[in-house]
Each structure stands twice: as C-alpha cells, then as structure tokens.
Amino acid sequence: MKNLLFLILLMTLTQAHSQYPYKLPELKYGYADLEPFIDSTTMYIHYNKHHSGYINNLNNAIKNSVDTAKSIFELFANISKYSDAVRNNAGGFYNHSLFWTILTPEKNTQADQFLQEDIQKTFGSMDSLKKLLNKAASSRFGSGWAWLYITADNKLAVGSSPNQDNPLMDASPIKGIPILGIDVWEHAYYLKYQNRRGDYLSAIWNVINWNEVTRRYHEVIPKPKGKFDDWKEILNFHELLSTSFHSAEKGNFAIIKSQSSKLSSAAQALASSKIPNAFKSPQITSILKSLASEAKTLDKLVKKKSSDKKIMKALNSTHEFFHKIVEECK
Ligand code: MN3
C-alpha cells in the first residue's frame, strides 16, 4: 500500500484543482458533441447542475476547517472519518472530473500496446473487459459507478461502488487508482434512455476516450523504455508495418494498399537515418538497404494493381527484413 500512497501523492502534484476551493474543470467538448450516444440536455444538466452542485457543496462543507489545506486524495484516504456531506460531494467532484476526460467525440481512440496487452492478460480480451464493466455497472443497485482501476500491486481490476464512492476511498471495498469510470446514476442517462440502463451502457463505448484511459494507466504504470526510443525512424516504420502486415495476414489488404507509398518512404527514411551507436554494424546497414528496396518493390506492386498473392509475398519479405534488423540490434 506504500506504493499507492506515493502515487496518490504524485497525482496530487500532477492534477490541477485537487484542493480547496474546488472548481468545475473545463469541458473539452461541446454539450452536443457526444450525440447521439449521450444527449446534449443530459450533458448540460449533468455538468452545470450536478457536478457544479457537488463542488459547491464540498467547498461549503469544508470551508473554515483544516481540510481546506488537504488535497482531495488526502480526504479520500481518510474519508470514513468524514460526514456523508464531505464523502458524497468529494466523490462527486472527483468522479465527474475524471468522467468528462474519459469521454470524447473523437473516433478511433485506442488503448496503446501496453494497456491492450494488460487487458488481454487480465480479462482475456477487450470485449470481455467491456462485458465485465457493463455487468458491474448494470448490477450496481441504485446509484453508483463502475470502475476500471489499478490495484496496489499494479493489476487491472473491475468493480463498482455505491453513491459517489470510488476506489481511492479508505471506506471502499475495492481499492486502487481508477482509470475509467462509468456514471450509472439515473441523472447520467434517464432523459434519453429512461429505465434502459443497458442501452446507455452499450452506447457509451462509442465515446470512451482510450487515449486518456491510456494516459491515466501510464501515470500509474510507466511505459517501459524501449530499446528503440532514440531511433524514431524505426519506430515510425514499425508502426506502419504492423498495422498493414497483420491485417493483410488476415486477408484484409485495404490498409497496405492505401499505405504502401507511406511505408516505402518510411523505409527509405529508416535506411538513410542516423543509426544509434549501440546498433551500428555493416550488417545493419546492408539489411536496411534490402528493407528499403523491398518496400519500394512492394509499393510498385500495389501501384500496378498486382495480385494480393504477389503483394503478400513482398510484404512478407519486407516483414522478414525488419525482423532481421530487430534481431541484429539485440
Ligand atoms: Mn453523475
């Protein structure tokens, strides 16, 4: 638990507005931007009336007390000693501040490789995680929240809490640092979905901001330093290659057909890049040349509208050269 306390301290430093007087955080999108999944009236009332109300009540509940000098995380760490007014409104302040950030109108946000792997390892797949979270949310009796959070031993976990409680509170049976929270109070969905909490829970996945969930994940579990962090050309090339290669393997050639010239340029850029001293060798230089030439061939095949079979062959060979480079760099 020592770790957790340290992290909470760190978060206190990195998160703005985590101390009295608490303020309504800026909403980074418009009230109507999450339509049709979350309607504009609900957003307006939820943010301006409910969230704002929790904040005013929290400020009133602690003004003229020593608690004005404490961070929200210090309040949570001892919340069982406080009145219901402080507990509910401190939770209401924090939970909604998190909630707005993990929603977005932006399409195609994604968990990064590390969070994806962790989700797979822990829950089996992204789909099972969504099912688990929806189950936690739909089976929460009355008002509350469903959470994806990180436990003190750095494991992902799913659970729910009543009212405005959250996993940061000492009083909570589930403990850890939340990275995704779903509000299942009726005020979050009733105008549009009425009693159909399940429909709200299916819809919300269309507006989850995985970039922000990933950012919060790495606030707790730092990204491992990769051996290629100082060689941006190889990272660039790898990103393009991995998206096109894996979908082509499954028979989907749309990505490689639209990206072959980009991939070829990235290969040329890689071949002429400054190789970090740790990896310099005549072999590397020579394989980089072959890689660039194979990527060029691949691009030509795509432009000539060659068969998928020929394209796959060139893509395979590009992929093999890339792995030779990675192996050489050990
Ligand atoms: Mn709410």
mmCIF file of C-alpha atoms and ligand atoms in Angstrom:
data_model
loop_
_atom_site.group_PDB
_atom_site.id
_atom_site.type_symbol
_atom_site.label_atom_id
_atom_site.label_comp_id
_atom_site.label_asym_id
_atom_site.label_seq_id
_atom_site.Cartn_x
_atom_site.Cartn_y
_atom_site.Cartn_z
ATOM 1 C CA MET A 1 0.000 0.000 0.000
ATOM 2 C CA LYS A 2 3.024 2.275 0.416
ATOM 3 C CA ASN A 3 3.279 2.429 -3.361
ATOM 4 C CA LEU A 4 -0.291 3.521 -3.677
ATOM 5 C CA LEU A 5 0.179 6.345 -1.208
ATOM 6 C CA PHE A 6 3.232 7.526 -3.076
ATOM 7 C CA LEU A 7 1.327 7.505 -6.349
ATOM 8 C CA ILE A 8 -1.554 9.360 -4.820
ATOM 9 C CA LEU A 9 0.903 11.988 -3.653
ATOM 10 C CA LEU A 10 2.314 12.183 -7.158
ATOM 11 C CA MET A 11 -1.145 12.536 -8.643
ATOM 12 C CA THR A 12 -1.858 15.313 -6.208
ATOM 13 C CA LEU A 13 1.045 17.207 -7.710
ATOM 14 C CA THR A 14 0.145 16.477 -11.340
ATOM 15 C CA GLN A 15 -3.582 17.125 -11.173
ATOM 16 C CA ALA A 16 -4.850 20.636 -11.124
ATOM 17 C CA HIS A 17 -7.756 21.751 -8.961
ATOM 18 C CA SER A 18 -7.301 18.916 -6.489
ATOM 19 C CA GLN A 19 -7.590 21.206 -3.484
ATOM 20 C CA TYR A 20 -9.959 23.787 -1.947
ATOM 21 C CA PRO A 21 -11.525 25.831 -3.413
ATOM 22 C CA TYR A 22 -12.610 23.092 -5.800
ATOM 23 C CA LYS A 23 -13.564 24.307 -9.245
ATOM 24 C CA LEU A 24 -15.584 22.985 -12.144
ATOM 25 C CA PRO A 25 -12.985 21.701 -14.640
ATOM 26 C CA GLU A 26 -13.201 22.843 -18.243
ATOM 27 C CA LEU A 27 -15.197 20.570 -20.540
ATOM 28 C CA LYS A 28 -13.036 19.887 -23.616
ATOM 29 C CA TYR A 29 -16.003 19.370 -25.988
ATOM 30 C CA GLY A 30 -19.483 20.784 -26.526
ATOM 31 C CA TYR A 31 -22.634 19.513 -24.802
ATOM 32 C CA ALA A 32 -23.951 18.124 -28.101
ATOM 33 C CA ASP A 33 -20.667 16.553 -29.221
ATOM 34 C CA LEU A 34 -21.362 13.125 -27.731
ATOM 35 C CA GLU A 35 -24.703 12.831 -29.539
ATOM 36 C CA PRO A 36 -26.394 10.509 -30.302
ATOM 37 C CA PHE A 37 -24.851 8.395 -27.530
ATOM 38 C CA ILE A 38 -25.176 10.976 -24.760
ATOM 39 C CA ASP A 39 -27.637 13.762 -25.442
ATOM 40 C CA SER A 40 -26.889 17.424 -25.140
ATOM 41 C CA THR A 41 -29.504 18.218 -22.440
ATOM 42 C CA THR A 42 -28.170 15.460 -20.212
ATOM 43 C CA MET A 43 -24.616 16.729 -20.678
ATOM 44 C CA TYR A 44 -25.641 20.309 -19.927
ATOM 45 C CA ILE A 45 -27.525 19.444 -16.734
ATOM 46 C CA HIS A 46 -25.038 16.809 -15.612
ATOM 47 C CA TYR A 47 -22.128 19.225 -15.868
ATOM 48 C CA ASN A 48 -23.687 22.549 -14.888
ATOM 49 C CA LYS A 49 -26.139 21.376 -12.234
ATOM 50 C CA HIS A 50 -24.997 18.045 -10.803
ATOM 51 C CA HIS A 51 -21.218 18.348 -10.994
ATOM 52 C CA SER A 52 -21.274 22.000 -10.136
ATOM 53 C CA GLY A 53 -23.598 21.227 -7.207
ATOM 54 C CA TYR A 54 -21.207 18.655 -5.728
ATOM 55 C CA ILE A 55 -18.391 21.188 -5.951
ATOM 56 C CA ASN A 56 -20.319 23.968 -4.209
ATOM 57 C CA ASN A 57 -21.470 21.584 -1.507
ATOM 58 C CA LEU A 58 -17.955 20.261 -0.967
ATOM 59 C CA ASN A 59 -16.498 23.758 -0.681
ATOM 60 C CA ASN A 60 -19.230 24.713 1.789
ATOM 61 C CA ALA A 61 -18.782 21.537 3.805
ATOM 62 C CA ILE A 62 -15.066 22.082 4.422
ATOM 63 C CA LYS A 63 -14.693 25.862 4.459
ATOM 64 C CA ASN A 64 -13.278 27.213 7.731
ATOM 65 C CA SER A 65 -11.793 23.787 8.509
ATOM 66 C CA VAL A 66 -8.287 22.329 8.348
ATOM 67 C CA ASP A 67 -9.491 20.270 5.381
ATOM 68 C CA THR A 68 -9.103 23.240 3.075
ATOM 69 C CA ALA A 69 -5.345 22.599 3.253
ATOM 70 C CA LYS A 70 -5.678 18.941 2.261
ATOM 71 C CA SER A 71 -5.782 17.514 -1.230
ATOM 72 C CA ILE A 72 -8.778 15.567 -2.457
ATOM 73 C CA PHE A 73 -6.608 12.408 -2.236
ATOM 74 C CA GLU A 74 -5.880 13.030 1.443
ATOM 75 C CA LEU A 75 -9.603 13.406 2.064
ATOM 76 C CA PHE A 76 -10.263 10.109 0.246
ATOM 77 C CA ALA A 77 -7.546 8.295 2.221
ATOM 78 C CA ASN A 78 -9.476 9.045 5.464
ATOM 79 C CA ILE A 79 -12.970 9.514 4.097
ATOM 80 C CA SER A 80 -14.515 7.074 6.602
ATOM 81 C CA LYS A 81 -13.873 9.692 9.315
ATOM 82 C CA TYR A 82 -15.837 12.384 7.493
ATOM 83 C CA SER A 83 -19.509 13.313 7.286
ATOM 84 C CA ASP A 84 -21.667 12.000 4.471
ATOM 85 C CA ALA A 85 -21.730 15.517 3.046
ATOM 86 C CA VAL A 86 -17.951 15.541 2.590
ATOM 87 C CA ARG A 87 -17.824 11.933 1.385
ATOM 88 C CA ASN A 88 -20.588 12.271 -1.210
ATOM 89 C CA ASN A 89 -19.557 15.661 -2.542
ATOM 90 C CA ALA A 90 -15.804 14.963 -2.604
ATOM 91 C CA GLY A 91 -16.587 11.797 -4.563
ATOM 92 C CA GLY A 92 -18.980 13.723 -6.791
ATOM 93 C CA PHE A 93 -16.311 16.325 -7.523
ATOM 94 C CA TYR A 94 -13.565 13.818 -8.357
ATOM 95 C CA ASN A 95 -15.611 11.152 -10.150
ATOM 96 C CA HIS A 96 -17.183 13.599 -12.582
ATOM 97 C CA SER A 97 -13.886 15.402 -13.188
ATOM 98 C CA LEU A 98 -12.493 12.033 -14.279
ATOM 99 C CA PHE A 99 -15.646 11.088 -16.200
ATOM 100 C CA TRP A 100 -15.582 14.105 -18.558
ATOM 101 C CA THR A 101 -11.997 13.334 -19.562
ATOM 102 C CA ILE A 102 -12.585 9.690 -20.411
ATOM 103 C CA LEU A 103 -15.372 10.659 -22.818
ATOM 104 C CA THR A 104 -14.690 12.136 -26.242
ATOM 105 C CA PRO A 105 -16.388 12.816 -29.566
ATOM 106 C CA GLU A 106 -13.123 11.747 -31.249
ATOM 107 C CA LYS A 107 -13.416 8.459 -33.132
ATOM 108 C CA ASN A 108 -10.876 5.646 -33.069
ATOM 109 C CA THR A 109 -9.054 6.473 -29.873
ATOM 110 C CA GLN A 110 -7.085 3.431 -28.781
ATOM 111 C CA ALA A 111 -5.501 1.767 -25.826
ATOM 112 C CA ASP A 112 -1.773 1.598 -26.527
ATOM 113 C CA GLN A 113 0.111 -1.671 -26.943
ATOM 114 C CA PHE A 114 0.902 -1.938 -23.202
ATOM 115 C CA LEU A 115 -2.627 -1.348 -21.959
ATOM 116 C CA GLN A 116 -4.003 -3.660 -24.661
ATOM 117 C CA GLU A 117 -1.646 -6.436 -23.603
ATOM 118 C CA ASP A 118 -2.520 -5.921 -19.952
ATOM 119 C CA ILE A 119 -6.248 -6.046 -20.754
ATOM 120 C CA GLN A 120 -5.741 -9.258 -22.722
ATOM 121 C CA LYS A 121 -3.669 -10.819 -19.961
ATOM 122 C CA THR A 122 -6.112 -9.825 -17.230
ATOM 123 C CA PHE A 123 -9.538 -10.169 -18.864
ATOM 124 C CA GLY A 124 -8.906 -12.272 -21.984
ATOM 125 C CA SER A 125 -9.894 -9.553 -24.446
ATOM 126 C CA MET A 126 -11.170 -6.007 -24.807
ATOM 127 C CA ASP A 127 -14.667 -7.422 -25.324
ATOM 128 C CA SER A 128 -14.565 -9.342 -22.058
ATOM 129 C CA LEU A 129 -13.439 -6.194 -20.274
ATOM 130 C CA LYS A 130 -16.395 -4.268 -21.708
ATOM 131 C CA LYS A 131 -18.756 -7.070 -20.696
ATOM 132 C CA LEU A 132 -17.342 -7.148 -17.166
ATOM 133 C CA LEU A 133 -17.616 -3.380 -16.797
ATOM 134 C CA ASN A 134 -21.158 -3.374 -18.144
ATOM 135 C CA LYS A 135 -22.049 -6.179 -15.773
ATOM 136 C CA ALA A 136 -20.571 -4.271 -12.815
ATOM 137 C CA ALA A 137 -22.488 -1.181 -13.948
ATOM 138 C CA SER A 138 -25.830 -2.852 -14.614
ATOM 139 C CA SER A 139 -25.808 -4.881 -11.415
ATOM 140 C CA ARG A 140 -24.979 -1.882 -9.216
ATOM 141 C CA PHE A 141 -28.252 -1.431 -7.317
ATOM 142 C CA GLY A 142 -29.421 2.177 -7.243
ATOM 143 C CA SER A 143 -26.858 4.892 -7.908
ATOM 144 C CA GLY A 144 -23.147 4.433 -8.272
ATOM 145 C CA TRP A 145 -20.163 3.949 -10.539
ATOM 146 C CA ALA A 146 -18.428 1.123 -12.380
ATOM 147 C CA TRP A 147 -14.656 1.285 -12.476
ATOM 148 C CA LEU A 148 -11.618 0.001 -14.277
ATOM 149 C CA TYR A 149 -8.868 0.601 -11.743
ATOM 150 C CA ILE A 150 -5.311 -0.380 -10.874
ATOM 151 C CA THR A 151 -4.742 -2.210 -7.596
ATOM 152 C CA ALA A 152 -1.833 -1.609 -5.215
ATOM 153 C CA ASP A 153 0.072 -4.499 -6.823
ATOM 154 C CA ASN A 154 -0.323 -2.887 -10.263
ATOM 155 C CA LYS A 155 -3.074 -5.173 -11.530
ATOM 156 C CA LEU A 156 -6.058 -4.098 -13.584
ATOM 157 C CA ALA A 157 -9.408 -4.770 -11.932
ATOM 158 C CA VAL A 158 -13.099 -4.089 -12.483
ATOM 159 C CA GLY A 159 -15.653 -3.290 -9.807
ATOM 160 C CA SER A 160 -18.387 -0.917 -8.774
ATOM 161 C CA SER A 161 -19.092 1.405 -5.875
ATOM 162 C CA PRO A 162 -22.308 2.879 -4.465
ATOM 163 C CA ASN A 163 -23.284 6.559 -4.485
ATOM 164 C CA GLN A 164 -20.246 8.773 -5.157
ATOM 165 C CA ASP A 165 -17.705 6.420 -3.583
ATOM 166 C CA ASN A 166 -14.620 5.443 -5.563
ATOM 167 C CA PRO A 167 -11.643 3.058 -5.211
ATOM 168 C CA LEU A 168 -9.437 5.829 -3.759
ATOM 169 C CA MET A 169 -11.563 5.951 -0.593
ATOM 170 C CA ASP A 170 -10.458 4.094 2.519
ATOM 171 C CA ALA A 171 -14.095 3.109 3.030
ATOM 172 C CA SER A 172 -14.314 1.398 -0.359
ATOM 173 C CA PRO A 173 -14.211 -2.410 -0.557
ATOM 174 C CA ILE A 174 -12.487 -2.113 -3.948
ATOM 175 C CA LYS A 175 -9.215 -0.204 -3.676
ATOM 176 C CA GLY A 176 -6.885 1.281 -6.224
ATOM 177 C CA ILE A 177 -6.482 4.087 -8.727
ATOM 178 C CA PRO A 178 -9.385 4.484 -11.157
ATOM 179 C CA ILE A 179 -8.513 4.973 -14.836
ATOM 180 C CA LEU A 180 -12.017 4.646 -16.309
ATOM 181 C CA GLY A 181 -15.300 5.307 -14.538
ATOM 182 C CA ILE A 182 -18.860 4.956 -15.766
ATOM 183 C CA ASP A 183 -21.528 7.013 -14.068
ATOM 184 C CA VAL A 184 -24.628 4.882 -13.544
ATOM 185 C CA TRP A 185 -26.687 7.432 -11.665
ATOM 186 C CA GLU A 186 -30.025 7.929 -13.421
ATOM 187 C CA HIS A 187 -29.130 11.590 -13.979
ATOM 188 C CA ALA A 188 -26.415 10.345 -16.381
ATOM 189 C CA TYR A 189 -28.858 8.697 -18.786
ATOM 190 C CA TYR A 190 -32.530 8.982 -17.779
ATOM 191 C CA LEU A 191 -33.626 11.766 -20.190
ATOM 192 C CA LYS A 192 -32.584 9.739 -23.211
ATOM 193 C CA TYR A 193 -32.670 6.140 -22.024
ATOM 194 C CA GLN A 194 -35.236 6.258 -19.161
ATOM 195 C CA ASN A 195 -35.067 2.898 -17.374
ATOM 196 C CA ARG A 196 -32.896 1.289 -20.073
ATOM 197 C CA ARG A 197 -29.542 1.423 -18.276
ATOM 198 C CA GLY A 198 -28.308 -1.405 -20.520
ATOM 199 C CA ASP A 199 -28.805 0.665 -23.681
ATOM 200 C CA TYR A 200 -26.859 3.555 -22.140
ATOM 201 C CA LEU A 201 -24.074 1.130 -21.204
ATOM 202 C CA SER A 202 -23.855 -0.278 -24.735
ATOM 203 C CA ALA A 203 -23.861 3.202 -26.258
ATOM 204 C CA ILE A 204 -21.185 4.679 -24.029
ATOM 205 C CA TRP A 205 -18.398 2.564 -25.600
ATOM 206 C CA ASN A 206 -18.760 4.717 -28.725
ATOM 207 C CA VAL A 207 -17.472 7.752 -26.842
ATOM 208 C CA ILE A 208 -14.858 6.298 -24.489
ATOM 209 C CA ASN A 209 -11.540 8.139 -24.788
ATOM 210 C CA TRP A 210 -8.964 5.336 -24.817
ATOM 211 C CA ASN A 211 -6.131 7.823 -25.277
ATOM 212 C CA GLU A 212 -6.996 9.348 -21.910
ATOM 213 C CA VAL A 213 -7.511 5.949 -20.245
ATOM 214 C CA THR A 214 -4.055 5.007 -21.565
ATOM 215 C CA ARG A 215 -2.551 8.236 -20.253
ATOM 216 C CA ARG A 216 -4.012 7.552 -16.824
ATOM 217 C CA TYR A 217 -2.790 3.941 -16.980
ATOM 218 C CA HIS A 218 0.779 5.088 -17.616
ATOM 219 C CA GLU A 219 0.551 7.625 -14.812
ATOM 220 C CA VAL A 220 0.476 4.575 -12.542
ATOM 221 C CA ILE A 221 2.387 2.013 -14.612
ATOM 222 C CA PRO A 222 5.102 3.868 -16.526
ATOM 223 C CA LYS A 223 5.730 2.937 -20.122
ATOM 224 C CA PRO A 224 8.785 0.676 -20.285
ATOM 225 C CA LYS A 225 11.689 2.386 -22.018
ATOM 226 C CA GLY A 226 12.048 0.735 -25.393
ATOM 227 C CA LYS A 227 15.450 -0.006 -26.898
ATOM 228 C CA PHE A 228 14.471 1.965 -30.000
ATOM 229 C CA ASP A 229 13.287 5.086 -28.161
ATOM 230 C CA ASP A 230 16.201 7.072 -29.612
ATOM 231 C CA TRP A 231 15.643 5.870 -33.165
ATOM 232 C CA LYS A 232 12.356 7.419 -34.224
ATOM 233 C CA GLU A 233 12.646 6.293 -37.869
ATOM 234 C CA ILE A 234 12.489 2.621 -36.883
ATOM 235 C CA LEU A 235 9.506 3.220 -34.584
ATOM 236 C CA ASN A 236 7.760 5.060 -37.397
ATOM 237 C CA PHE A 237 8.383 2.272 -39.835
ATOM 238 C CA HIS A 238 7.330 -0.383 -37.364
ATOM 239 C CA GLU A 239 4.013 1.317 -36.654
ATOM 240 C CA LEU A 240 3.137 1.456 -40.355
ATOM 241 C CA LEU A 241 4.322 -2.093 -40.947
ATOM 242 C CA SER A 242 2.485 -3.664 -38.033
ATOM 243 C CA THR A 243 -0.942 -2.218 -38.893
ATOM 244 C CA SER A 244 -0.699 -3.203 -42.568
ATOM 245 C CA PHE A 245 1.044 -6.558 -42.113
ATOM 246 C CA HIS A 246 -1.270 -8.053 -39.519
ATOM 247 C CA SER A 247 -4.458 -7.140 -41.346
ATOM 248 C CA ALA A 248 -3.028 -8.448 -44.671
ATOM 249 C CA GLU A 249 -2.204 -11.711 -42.913
ATOM 250 C CA LYS A 250 -5.906 -11.975 -42.102
ATOM 251 C CA GLY A 251 -6.786 -11.336 -45.758
ATOM 252 C CA ASN A 252 -7.510 -7.610 -45.493
ATOM 253 C CA PHE A 253 -5.303 -5.762 -47.991
ATOM 254 C CA ALA A 254 -7.046 -2.390 -47.764
ATOM 255 C CA ILE A 255 -4.521 -0.915 -45.345
ATOM 256 C CA ILE A 256 -1.377 -1.947 -47.212
ATOM 257 C CA LYS A 257 -2.919 -0.783 -50.496
ATOM 258 C CA SER A 258 -3.572 2.665 -49.056
ATOM 259 C CA GLN A 259 -0.281 2.866 -47.159
ATOM 260 C CA SER A 260 2.325 1.266 -49.429
ATOM 261 C CA SER A 261 3.890 4.536 -50.545
ATOM 262 C CA LYS A 262 3.985 5.805 -46.962
ATOM 263 C CA LEU A 263 5.592 2.521 -45.900
ATOM 264 C CA SER A 264 8.147 2.785 -48.680
ATOM 265 C CA SER A 265 9.023 6.379 -47.728
ATOM 266 C CA ALA A 266 9.356 5.305 -44.098
ATOM 267 C CA ALA A 267 11.724 2.512 -45.180
ATOM 268 C CA GLN A 268 13.879 4.944 -47.211
ATOM 269 C CA ALA A 269 13.909 7.348 -44.247
ATOM 270 C CA LEU A 270 14.965 4.487 -41.985
ATOM 271 C CA ALA A 271 17.736 3.349 -44.355
ATOM 272 C CA SER A 272 19.194 6.850 -44.519
ATOM 273 C CA SER A 273 18.671 7.650 -40.822
ATOM 274 C CA LYS A 274 21.425 8.058 -38.266
ATOM 275 C CA ILE A 275 21.803 4.590 -36.733
ATOM 276 C CA PRO A 276 22.289 4.856 -32.945
ATOM 277 C CA ASN A 277 25.864 3.917 -31.991
ATOM 278 C CA ALA A 278 24.693 0.907 -29.994
ATOM 279 C CA PHE A 279 23.347 -0.752 -33.154
ATOM 280 C CA LYS A 280 25.884 0.321 -35.775
ATOM 281 C CA SER A 281 27.328 -2.511 -37.879
ATOM 282 C CA PRO A 282 27.947 -3.305 -41.565
ATOM 283 C CA GLN A 283 25.210 -5.983 -41.385
ATOM 284 C CA ILE A 284 22.612 -3.477 -40.178
ATOM 285 C CA THR A 285 23.469 -1.059 -42.967
ATOM 286 C CA SER A 286 23.133 -3.808 -45.515
ATOM 287 C CA ILE A 287 19.803 -5.173 -44.198
ATOM 288 C CA LEU A 288 18.406 -1.625 -44.030
ATOM 289 C CA LYS A 289 19.226 -1.264 -47.737
ATOM 290 C CA SER A 290 17.438 -4.514 -48.566
ATOM 291 C CA LEU A 291 14.459 -3.445 -46.483
ATOM 292 C CA ALA A 292 14.190 -0.138 -48.343
ATOM 293 C CA SER A 293 14.457 -1.855 -51.708
ATOM 294 C CA GLU A 294 11.836 -4.486 -50.798
ATOM 295 C CA ALA A 295 9.431 -1.817 -49.528
ATOM 296 C CA LYS A 296 9.894 0.017 -52.843
ATOM 297 C CA THR A 297 9.093 -3.165 -54.771
ATOM 298 C CA LEU A 298 6.025 -3.646 -52.613
ATOM 299 C CA ASP A 299 4.831 -0.127 -53.366
ATOM 300 C CA LYS A 300 5.340 -0.682 -57.123
ATOM 301 C CA LEU A 301 3.298 -3.911 -56.984
ATOM 302 C CA VAL A 302 0.460 -2.096 -55.234
ATOM 303 C CA LYS A 303 0.534 0.736 -57.790
ATOM 304 C CA LYS A 304 0.482 -1.805 -60.680
ATOM 305 C CA LYS A 305 -2.579 -3.375 -59.002
ATOM 306 C CA SER A 306 -0.794 -6.719 -58.774
ATOM 307 C CA SER A 307 -2.480 -9.726 -57.209
ATOM 308 C CA ASP A 308 -2.891 -9.961 -53.438
ATOM 309 C CA LYS A 309 -0.630 -13.009 -53.545
ATOM 310 C CA LYS A 310 2.280 -11.039 -55.038
ATOM 311 C CA ILE A 311 1.674 -8.164 -52.640
ATOM 312 C CA MET A 312 1.659 -10.570 -49.675
ATOM 313 C CA LYS A 313 4.951 -12.082 -50.839
ATOM 314 C CA ALA A 314 6.663 -8.685 -50.948
ATOM 315 C CA LEU A 315 5.067 -7.701 -47.646
ATOM 316 C CA ASN A 316 6.282 -10.935 -46.056
ATOM 317 C CA SER A 317 9.779 -10.329 -47.229
ATOM 318 C CA THR A 318 9.690 -6.696 -46.001
ATOM 319 C CA HIS A 319 8.478 -8.019 -42.668
ATOM 320 C CA GLU A 320 11.309 -10.583 -42.537
ATOM 321 C CA PHE A 321 13.963 -7.941 -43.237
ATOM 322 C CA PHE A 322 12.518 -5.850 -40.457
ATOM 323 C CA HIS A 323 12.792 -8.722 -38.005
ATOM 324 C CA LYS A 324 16.365 -9.378 -39.082
ATOM 325 C CA ILE A 325 17.134 -5.785 -38.136
ATOM 326 C CA VAL A 326 15.477 -6.171 -34.750
ATOM 327 C CA GLU A 327 17.448 -9.367 -34.143
ATOM 328 C CA GLU A 328 20.733 -7.763 -35.215
ATOM 329 C CA CYS A 329 20.070 -4.966 -32.713
ATOM 330 C CA LYS A 330 19.976 -7.294 -29.715
HETATM 331 MN MN MN3 B 1 -23.270 11.964 -12.367
#
